[in-house]
PDB file of C-alpha atoms and ligand atoms in Angstrom:
ATOM      1  CA  MET T   1     -31.805   7.679   5.950  1.00 75.00           C
ATOM      2  CA  SER T   2     -29.821   6.382   2.999  1.00 84.00           C
ATOM      3  CA  GLU T   3     -28.246   8.313   0.137  1.00 92.00           C
ATOM      4  CA  ILE T   4     -27.302   7.197  -3.346  1.00 95.00           C
ATOM      5  CA  ILE T   5     -23.668   7.910  -4.095  1.00 95.00           C
ATOM      6  CA  LYS T   6     -21.316   7.170  -7.033  1.00 97.00           C
ATOM      7  CA  THR T   7     -17.577   6.698  -6.339  1.00 98.00           C
ATOM      8  CA  ARG T   8     -14.521   5.107  -7.801  1.00 98.00           C
ATOM      9  CA  ALA T   9     -13.481   2.006  -6.087  1.00 98.00           C
ATOM     10  CA  ILE T  10     -10.526  -0.431  -6.124  1.00 98.00           C
ATOM     11  CA  VAL T  11     -11.712  -4.016  -5.293  1.00 98.00           C
ATOM     12  CA  LEU T  12      -9.708  -5.465  -2.417  1.00 98.00           C
ATOM     13  CA  ARG T  13     -11.371  -8.815  -2.017  1.00 97.00           C
ATOM     14  CA  LYS T  14     -14.717 -10.627  -2.528  1.00 96.00           C
ATOM     15  CA  LEU T  15     -16.427 -13.372  -0.578  1.00 95.00           C
ATOM     16  CA  ASP T  16     -19.454 -15.550  -1.319  1.00 95.00           C
ATOM     17  CA  TYR T  17     -22.434 -14.575   0.856  1.00 95.00           C
ATOM     18  CA  GLY T  18     -25.671 -16.712   1.211  1.00 93.00           C
ATOM     19  CA  ASP T  19     -26.813 -18.728  -1.732  1.00 93.00           C
ATOM     20  CA  THR T  20     -26.484 -16.211  -4.551  1.00 95.00           C
ATOM     21  CA  SER T  21     -24.837 -12.936  -3.268  1.00 96.00           C
ATOM     22  CA  LYS T  22     -21.359 -11.562  -2.787  1.00 96.00           C
ATOM     23  CA  ILE T  23     -19.744  -9.297  -0.332  1.00 97.00           C
ATOM     24  CA  ALA T  24     -16.768  -7.187  -1.395  1.00 97.00           C
ATOM     25  CA  GLN T  25     -14.352  -4.851   0.255  1.00 98.00           C
ATOM     26  CA  PHE T  26     -13.367  -1.802  -1.704  1.00 98.00           C
ATOM     27  CA  TYR T  27     -11.002   1.035  -1.223  1.00 98.00           C
ATOM     28  CA  THR T  28     -13.061   3.980  -2.508  1.00 98.00           C
ATOM     29  CA  GLU T  29     -12.156   7.540  -3.489  1.00 98.00           C
ATOM     30  CA  ASP T  30     -14.818   9.184  -1.153  1.00 97.00           C
ATOM     31  CA  PHE T  31     -15.152   6.915   1.747  1.00 96.00           C
ATOM     32  CA  GLY T  32     -11.872   5.017   2.097  1.00 97.00           C
ATOM     33  CA  LYS T  33     -12.347   1.283   2.884  1.00 97.00           C
ATOM     34  CA  ILE T  34     -15.809   0.001   2.772  1.00 97.00           C
ATOM     35  CA  SER T  35     -17.766  -3.313   2.493  1.00 97.00           C
ATOM     36  CA  ALA T  36     -20.705  -3.809   0.298  1.00 97.00           C
ATOM     37  CA  ILE T  37     -22.951  -6.595  -0.765  1.00 96.00           C
ATOM     38  CA  ILE T  38     -23.773  -7.424  -4.432  1.00 96.00           C
ATOM     39  CA  LYS T  39     -27.320  -9.051  -4.245  1.00 94.00           C
ATOM     40  CA  GLY T  40     -27.510 -11.921  -6.775  1.00 94.00           C
ATOM     41  CA  GLY T  41     -23.828 -11.278  -7.576  1.00 94.00           C
ATOM     42  CA  ARG T  42     -22.986 -14.969  -8.240  1.00 93.00           C
ATOM     43  CA  THR T  43     -25.805 -15.618 -10.694  1.00 92.00           C
ATOM     44  CA  PRO T  44     -24.332 -15.837 -14.276  1.00 89.00           C
ATOM     45  CA  LYS T  45     -26.470 -12.923 -15.421  1.00 90.00           C
ATOM     46  CA  SER T  46     -25.000 -10.627 -12.836  1.00 93.00           C
ATOM     47  CA  LYS T  47     -22.906  -8.072 -14.656  1.00 93.00           C
ATOM     48  CA  ILE T  48     -21.736  -6.433 -11.401  1.00 94.00           C
ATOM     49  CA  GLY T  49     -20.852  -9.849  -9.963  1.00 92.00           C
ATOM     50  CA  LEU T  50     -18.529 -10.443 -12.930  1.00 92.00           C
ATOM     51  CA  ILE T  51     -16.489  -7.285 -12.752  1.00 95.00           C
ATOM     52  CA  VAL T  52     -16.118  -7.095  -8.933  1.00 96.00           C
ATOM     53  CA  ASP T  53     -12.830  -8.882  -8.894  1.00 95.00           C
ATOM     54  CA  THR T  54      -9.605  -8.130  -6.984  1.00 97.00           C
ATOM     55  CA  PHE T  55      -7.528  -5.156  -8.385  1.00 97.00           C
ATOM     56  CA  ASN T  56     -10.240  -3.946 -10.785  1.00 98.00           C
ATOM     57  CA  LEU T  57     -10.992  -0.180 -10.671  1.00 98.00           C
ATOM     58  CA  LEU T  58     -14.828   0.398 -10.798  1.00 98.00           C
ATOM     59  CA  GLN T  59     -17.212   3.137 -10.728  1.00 98.00           C
ATOM     60  CA  ILE T  60     -19.848   1.939  -8.117  1.00 98.00           C
ATOM     61  CA  ILE T  61     -23.217   3.252  -7.147  1.00 97.00           C
ATOM     62  CA  ILE T  62     -24.172   2.426  -3.669  1.00 95.00           C
ATOM     63  CA  TYR T  63     -27.112   2.976  -1.368  1.00 93.00           C
ATOM     64  CA  ARG T  64     -25.248   4.260   1.647  1.00 91.00           C
ATOM     65  CA  LYS T  65     -26.411   4.437   5.102  1.00 91.00           C
ATOM     66  CA  GLU T  66     -23.888   5.647   7.683  1.00 87.00           C
ATOM     67  CA  THR T  67     -25.068   3.343  10.372  1.00 88.00           C
ATOM     68  CA  ARG T  68     -24.785   0.240   8.332  1.00 89.00           C
ATOM     69  CA  ASP T  69     -21.571  -1.875   8.183  1.00 91.00           C
ATOM     70  CA  VAL T  70     -22.233  -3.315   4.854  1.00 94.00           C
ATOM     71  CA  GLN T  71     -23.532  -1.068   2.136  1.00 95.00           C
ATOM     72  CA  ILE T  72     -25.606  -2.134  -0.900  1.00 96.00           C
ATOM     73  CA  ILE T  73     -24.276  -1.869  -4.508  1.00 96.00           C
ATOM     74  CA  SER T  74     -26.938  -1.015  -7.081  1.00 93.00           C
ATOM     75  CA  ASP T  75     -24.651  -0.732 -10.036  1.00 96.00           C
ATOM     76  CA  ALA T  76     -21.057  -0.827 -11.270  1.00 97.00           C
ATOM     77  CA  GLU T  77     -18.874  -0.032 -14.330  1.00 98.00           C
ATOM     78  CA  LEU T  78     -15.530  -1.323 -15.024  1.00 98.00           C
ATOM     79  CA  LEU T  79     -12.856   1.426 -15.476  1.00 98.00           C
ATOM     80  CA  GLN T  80      -9.624  -0.459 -15.456  1.00 97.00           C
ATOM     81  CA  TYR T  81      -8.834  -4.217 -15.526  1.00 95.00           C
ATOM     82  CA  TYR T  82      -4.908  -4.241 -15.293  1.00 97.00           C
ATOM     83  CA  SER T  83      -4.463  -7.281 -17.354  1.00 97.00           C
ATOM     84  CA  ASN T  84      -0.591  -7.249 -17.130  1.00 97.00           C
ATOM     85  CA  ILE T  85      -0.764  -7.534 -13.313  1.00 97.00           C
ATOM     86  CA  LYS T  86      -2.822 -10.634 -13.643  1.00 94.00           C
ATOM     87  CA  GLU T  87      -0.628 -12.346 -16.150  1.00 95.00           C
ATOM     88  CA  ASP T  88       2.746 -11.830 -14.559  1.00 95.00           C
ATOM     89  CA  PHE T  89       3.832 -13.436 -11.213  1.00 95.00           C
ATOM     90  CA  GLU T  90       6.093 -10.583 -10.091  1.00 95.00           C
ATOM     91  CA  ARG T  91       3.550  -7.855 -10.858  1.00 97.00           C
ATOM     92  CA  LEU T  92       0.802  -9.951  -9.187  1.00 97.00           C
ATOM     93  CA  LYS T  93       2.965 -10.493  -6.034  1.00 97.00           C
ATOM     94  CA  TYR T  94       3.503  -6.789  -5.590  1.00 98.00           C
ATOM     95  CA  ALA T  95      -0.004  -5.812  -6.435  1.00 98.00           C
ATOM     96  CA  SER T  96      -1.191  -8.334  -3.905  1.00 98.00           C
ATOM     97  CA  ALA T  97       0.958  -6.761  -1.253  1.00 98.00           C
ATOM     98  CA  VAL T  98      -0.576  -3.288  -2.128  1.00 98.00           C
ATOM     99  CA  ILE T  99      -3.991  -4.874  -1.487  1.00 98.00           C
ATOM    100  CA  GLU T 100      -2.858  -6.590   1.804  1.00 97.00           C
ATOM    101  CA  LEU T 101      -1.589  -3.186   3.143  1.00 98.00           C
ATOM    102  CA  LEU T 102      -4.967  -1.565   2.361  1.00 98.00           C
ATOM    103  CA  LEU T 103      -6.989  -4.459   3.795  1.00 97.00           C
ATOM    104  CA  ASN T 104      -4.874  -4.766   7.103  1.00 96.00           C
ATOM    105  CA  LEU T 105      -3.770  -1.305   7.815  1.00 97.00           C
ATOM    106  CA  THR T 106      -6.525   1.221   6.861  1.00 97.00           C
ATOM    107  CA  ILE T 107      -9.599   1.916   8.827  1.00 95.00           C
ATOM    108  CA  GLU T 108     -13.107   1.677   7.415  1.00 94.00           C
ATOM    109  CA  ASN T 109     -14.727   4.869   6.272  1.00 94.00           C
ATOM    110  CA  ASP T 110     -11.558   6.835   6.554  1.00 96.00           C
ATOM    111  CA  HIS T 111     -11.485   9.110   3.479  1.00 96.00           C
ATOM    112  CA  ASN T 112      -7.936   9.774   2.163  1.00 98.00           C
ATOM    113  CA  GLN T 113      -7.758  11.271  -1.312  1.00 98.00           C
ATOM    114  CA  ARG T 114      -3.912  11.132  -1.566  1.00 98.00           C
ATOM    115  CA  LEU T 115      -3.911   7.432  -0.587  1.00 98.00           C
ATOM    116  CA  PHE T 116      -6.583   6.615  -3.231  1.00 98.00           C
ATOM    117  CA  ASN T 117      -4.651   8.553  -5.849  1.00 98.00           C
ATOM    118  CA  GLY T 118      -1.353   6.918  -4.918  1.00 98.00           C
ATOM    119  CA  THR T 119      -2.853   3.467  -5.025  1.00 98.00           C
ATOM    120  CA  GLU T 120      -4.444   4.129  -8.437  1.00 98.00           C
ATOM    121  CA  ARG T 121      -1.013   5.172  -9.685  1.00 97.00           C
ATOM    122  CA  ILE T 122       0.797   2.235  -8.284  1.00 98.00           C
ATOM    123  CA  LEU T 123      -1.615  -0.187  -9.938  1.00 98.00           C
ATOM    124  CA  GLU T 124      -0.995   1.627 -13.243  1.00 98.00           C
ATOM    125  CA  LEU T 125       2.739   1.349 -12.770  1.00 97.00           C
ATOM    126  CA  LEU T 126       2.646  -2.213 -11.776  1.00 98.00           C
ATOM    127  CA  ASN T 127       0.527  -2.781 -14.875  1.00 98.00           C
ATOM    128  CA  THR T 128       3.258  -1.208 -17.165  1.00 96.00           C
ATOM    129  CA  PRO T 129       5.621  -3.711 -18.700  1.00 93.00           C
ATOM    130  CA  ASP T 130       8.909  -1.878 -18.641  1.00 92.00           C
ATOM    131  CA  LYS T 131       8.568  -0.723 -14.988  1.00 94.00           C
ATOM    132  CA  ASN T 132      10.144  -2.714 -12.195  1.00 95.00           C
ATOM    133  CA  PRO T 133       7.348  -3.715  -9.912  1.00 97.00           C
ATOM    134  CA  LYS T 134       9.790  -4.054  -6.909  1.00 97.00           C
ATOM    135  CA  PHE T 135      11.147  -0.497  -7.164  1.00 96.00           C
ATOM    136  CA  TYR T 136       7.670   1.046  -7.391  1.00 97.00           C
ATOM    137  CA  PHE T 137       6.313  -1.072  -4.544  1.00 98.00           C
ATOM    138  CA  ALA T 138       9.096   0.095  -2.353  1.00 97.00           C
ATOM    139  CA  LYS T 139       8.279   3.706  -3.125  1.00 96.00           C
ATOM    140  CA  TYR T 140       4.577   3.076  -2.502  1.00 97.00           C
ATOM    141  CA  PHE T 141       5.378   1.258   0.767  1.00 97.00           C
ATOM    142  CA  LEU T 142       7.153   4.376   2.129  1.00 95.00           C
ATOM    143  CA  PHE T 143       4.405   6.665   0.926  1.00 96.00           C
ATOM    144  CA  PHE T 144       1.672   4.288   2.422  1.00 97.00           C
ATOM    145  CA  ILE T 145       3.379   4.219   5.787  1.00 95.00           C
ATOM    146  CA  LYS T 146       3.305   8.091   5.897  1.00 94.00           C
ATOM    147  CA  GLU T 147      -0.273   8.222   4.800  1.00 96.00           C
ATOM    148  CA  ILE T 148      -1.384   5.922   7.633  1.00 95.00           C
ATOM    149  CA  GLY T 149       0.414   8.126  10.172  1.00 93.00           C
ATOM    150  CA  TYR T 150       3.697   6.366  10.866  1.00 90.00           C
ATOM    151  CA  GLU T 151       6.165   8.323   8.941  1.00 82.00           C
ATOM    152  CA  PHE T 152       9.673   6.864   8.412  1.00 83.00           C
ATOM    153  CA  PRO T 153      11.837  10.003   8.557  1.00 83.00           C
ATOM    154  CA  VAL T 154      14.891   9.703   6.318  1.00 90.00           C
ATOM    155  CA  ASN T 155      16.187  13.289   6.168  1.00 91.00           C
ATOM    156  CA  ARG T 156      17.111  14.072   9.752  1.00 93.00           C
ATOM    157  CA  CYS T 157      18.638  12.097  12.650  1.00 94.00           C
ATOM    158  CA  SER T 158      15.787  11.077  14.825  1.00 92.00           C
ATOM    159  CA  LEU T 159      17.521  12.271  18.014  1.00 93.00           C
ATOM    160  CA  CYS T 160      19.820  15.332  17.355  1.00 94.00           C
ATOM    161  CA  LYS T 161      17.874  16.401  14.218  1.00 95.00           C
ATOM    162  CA  LYS T 162      21.004  16.845  12.280  1.00 95.00           C
ATOM    163  CA  GLU T 163      20.340  16.764   8.538  1.00 95.00           C
ATOM    164  CA  LEU T 164      21.388  13.409   6.976  1.00 93.00           C
ATOM    165  CA  ILE T 165      22.908  13.821   3.563  1.00 90.00           C
ATOM    166  CA  ASN T 166      24.072  11.290   1.010  1.00 85.00           C
ATOM    167  CA  GLY T 167      27.465   9.658   1.812  1.00 85.00           C
ATOM    168  CA  MET T 168      26.983   9.735   5.583  1.00 88.00           C
ATOM    169  CA  GLN T 169      27.026   6.491   7.466  1.00 91.00           C
ATOM    170  CA  VAL T 170      23.761   6.031   9.351  1.00 94.00           C
ATOM    171  CA  TYR T 171      22.216   3.464  11.652  1.00 95.00           C
ATOM    172  CA  TYR T 172      18.834   2.212  12.565  1.00 93.00           C
ATOM    173  CA  ASN T 173      17.138   1.465  15.813  1.00 89.00           C
ATOM    174  CA  TYR T 174      13.472   0.359  16.272  1.00 87.00           C
ATOM    175  CA  ASP T 175      12.846   2.581  19.146  1.00 85.00           C
ATOM    176  CA  ASN T 176      14.498   5.770  17.752  1.00 86.00           C
ATOM    177  CA  GLY T 177      14.556   5.505  13.975  1.00 88.00           C
ATOM    178  CA  ILE T 178      17.481   6.556  11.802  1.00 92.00           C
ATOM    179  CA  LEU T 179      20.488   7.886  13.741  1.00 94.00           C
ATOM    180  CA  CYS T 180      23.609   9.683  12.802  1.00 94.00           C
ATOM    181  CA  SER T 181      26.982   8.097  13.719  1.00 93.00           C
ATOM    182  CA  GLU T 182      27.348  10.375  16.718  1.00 94.00           C
ATOM    183  CA  CYS T 183      23.873   9.445  18.197  1.00 94.00           C
ATOM    184  CA  SER T 184      24.390   5.774  17.467  1.00 93.00           C
ATOM    185  CA  LYS T 185      27.322   5.397  19.729  1.00 92.00           C
ATOM    186  CA  ASP T 186      25.743   4.258  22.997  1.00 87.00           C
ATOM    187  CA  ARG T 187      22.711   2.853  21.540  1.00 91.00           C
ATOM    188  CA  LEU T 188      21.639  -0.642  20.377  1.00 90.00           C
ATOM    189  CA  ILE T 189      21.870  -0.853  16.548  1.00 91.00           C
ATOM    190  CA  HIS T 190      19.348  -3.065  14.772  1.00 88.00           C
ATOM    191  CA  PHE T 191      20.591  -2.319  11.315  1.00 90.00           C
ATOM    192  CA  GLU T 192      23.465  -0.527   9.620  1.00 92.00           C
ATOM    193  CA  PHE T 193      22.884   1.197   6.301  1.00 93.00           C
ATOM    194  CA  THR T 194      25.610   1.047   3.666  1.00 92.00           C
ATOM    195  CA  LYS T 195      26.102   4.410   1.930  1.00 91.00           C
ATOM    196  CA  GLU T 196      24.342   3.114  -1.297  1.00 91.00           C
ATOM    197  CA  LEU T 197      21.398   1.753   0.656  1.00 93.00           C
ATOM    198  CA  PHE T 198      20.825   4.866   2.524  1.00 93.00           C
ATOM    199  CA  LYS T 199      21.098   6.926  -0.729  1.00 91.00           C
ATOM    200  CA  LEU T 200      18.492   4.665  -2.273  1.00 93.00           C
ATOM    201  CA  LEU T 201      16.063   5.085   0.724  1.00 93.00           C
ATOM    202  CA  LYS T 202      16.394   8.802   0.418  1.00 91.00           C
ATOM    203  CA  CYS T 203      15.681   8.684  -3.381  1.00 91.00           C
ATOM    204  CA  LEU T 204      12.663   6.389  -2.904  1.00 92.00           C
ATOM    205  CA  ASN T 205      11.264   9.124  -0.709  1.00 90.00           C
ATOM    206  CA  THR T 206      11.399  11.756  -3.607  1.00 88.00           C
ATOM    207  CA  LYS T 207       9.826  11.861  -6.914  1.00 87.00           C
ATOM    208  CA  ILE T 208      12.995  10.911  -8.699  1.00 86.00           C
ATOM    209  CA  ASN T 209      12.827   7.672 -10.497  1.00 84.00           C
ATOM    210  CA  ASN T 210      15.980   7.385 -12.648  1.00 83.00           C
ATOM    211  CA  ILE T 211      18.348   6.149  -9.914  1.00 85.00           C
ATOM    212  CA  GLN T 212      20.828   3.297  -9.604  1.00 87.00           C
ATOM    213  CA  TYR T 213      19.993   0.422  -7.359  1.00 92.00           C
ATOM    214  CA  THR T 214      20.408  -3.335  -6.909  1.00 94.00           C
ATOM    215  CA  GLU T 215      17.482  -5.735  -6.406  1.00 95.00           C
ATOM    216  CA  ASP T 216      19.083  -6.811  -3.251  1.00 95.00           C
ATOM    217  CA  ASP T 217      19.124  -3.305  -1.706  1.00 95.00           C
ATOM    218  CA  LEU T 218      15.425  -2.971  -2.684  1.00 96.00           C
ATOM    219  CA  ASN T 219      14.747  -6.186  -0.837  1.00 96.00           C
ATOM    220  CA  LYS T 220      16.463  -4.859   2.255  1.00 94.00           C
ATOM    221  CA  ILE T 221      14.291  -1.693   2.235  1.00 95.00           C
ATOM    222  CA  ILE T 222      11.106  -3.579   1.888  1.00 96.00           C
ATOM    223  CA  GLN T 223      12.133  -5.860   4.765  1.00 94.00           C
ATOM    224  CA  LEU T 224      13.109  -3.039   6.889  1.00 92.00           C
ATOM    225  CA  LEU T 225       9.768  -1.174   6.297  1.00 93.00           C
ATOM    226  CA  GLU T 226       7.810  -4.455   7.079  1.00 94.00           C
ATOM    227  CA  LYS T 227       9.828  -4.715  10.339  1.00 91.00           C
ATOM    228  CA  PHE T 228       9.032  -1.093  11.112  1.00 91.00           C
ATOM    229  CA  ILE T 229       5.381  -1.672  10.765  1.00 93.00           C
ATOM    230  CA  LYS T 230       5.463  -4.901  12.694  1.00 92.00           C
ATOM    231  CA  TYR T 231       7.219  -3.097  15.518  1.00 90.00           C
ATOM    232  CA  HIS T 232       4.675  -0.240  15.704  1.00 90.00           C
ATOM    233  CA  ILE T 233       1.520  -2.314  14.980  1.00 93.00           C
ATOM    234  CA  GLN T 234       1.455  -5.563  16.805  1.00 91.00           C
ATOM    235  CA  GLU T 235      -1.447  -7.033  14.882  1.00 93.00           C
ATOM    236  CA  PHE T 236       0.516  -6.788  11.653  1.00 93.00           C
ATOM    237  CA  LYS T 237       2.036 -10.104  10.874  1.00 91.00           C
ATOM    238  CA  GLY T 238       3.905  -9.182   7.746  1.00 93.00           C
ATOM    239  CA  LEU T 239       3.030  -9.160   3.966  1.00 96.00           C
ATOM    240  CA  LYS T 240       2.096 -12.779   3.082  1.00 95.00           C
ATOM    241  CA  SER T 241       2.210 -12.007  -0.624  1.00 94.00           C
ATOM    242  CA  LEU T 242       5.875 -11.396  -0.453  1.00 94.00           C
ATOM    243  CA  GLU T 243       6.634 -14.609   1.435  1.00 89.00           C
ATOM    244  CA  LEU T 244       5.846 -16.791  -1.613  1.00 64.00           C
ATOM    245  CA  SER T 245       9.160 -16.007  -3.433  1.00 57.00           C
TER     246      SER T 245
HETATM  247 ZN1   ZN U   1      22.154  12.510  15.588  1.00 77.33          ZN
END
């Protein structure tokens, strides 16, 4: 049995299918990641085919059958087009990295309202001219990792659970996570945080946005999070969108 449902959806990617159709992947508000076909989506008259484009936020109506891998779209309405993202290389780069995370690291049909809301918010921020895309992407990346179940704890030493406060010297090891200086003594250290860098990491994990940082420190945090995911998820090969720069 199929049901007709309406949900908000972010377009992750689209592919040509057959002679006239398109298949697209969406991150939806009610069902997480799904694939759906737009019949006749490549004909010039197809209104749906035109608005199903990467990054767009849509309201879609689908005939949904739980047993089917690819759902069928019957109608769609454009809610947000994010024109600044498409016109600015830096913004496009980080928005593409957001899409890559959702495509590669989320499971189909796994509903997550917080992840949908966070993704809608990051696209809005990346689309806002005076917001630094790299800063907001680093925040989103930390949030995303937590939402897919691999939290990167920054408040306590992973071994002795001592609270880690700003100004402390901390270290990082892939097997254990963040370590206080006491616990780091007899262990292999993969990464040493400067005090400024650790302060930035802690701030990125809060709702505070008016903090001091350098672009270089943001790069280091993004690279560390990428390595963290690679270490835990073997299939993940890194974010291709960020290799271009
Ligand atoms: Zn410790």
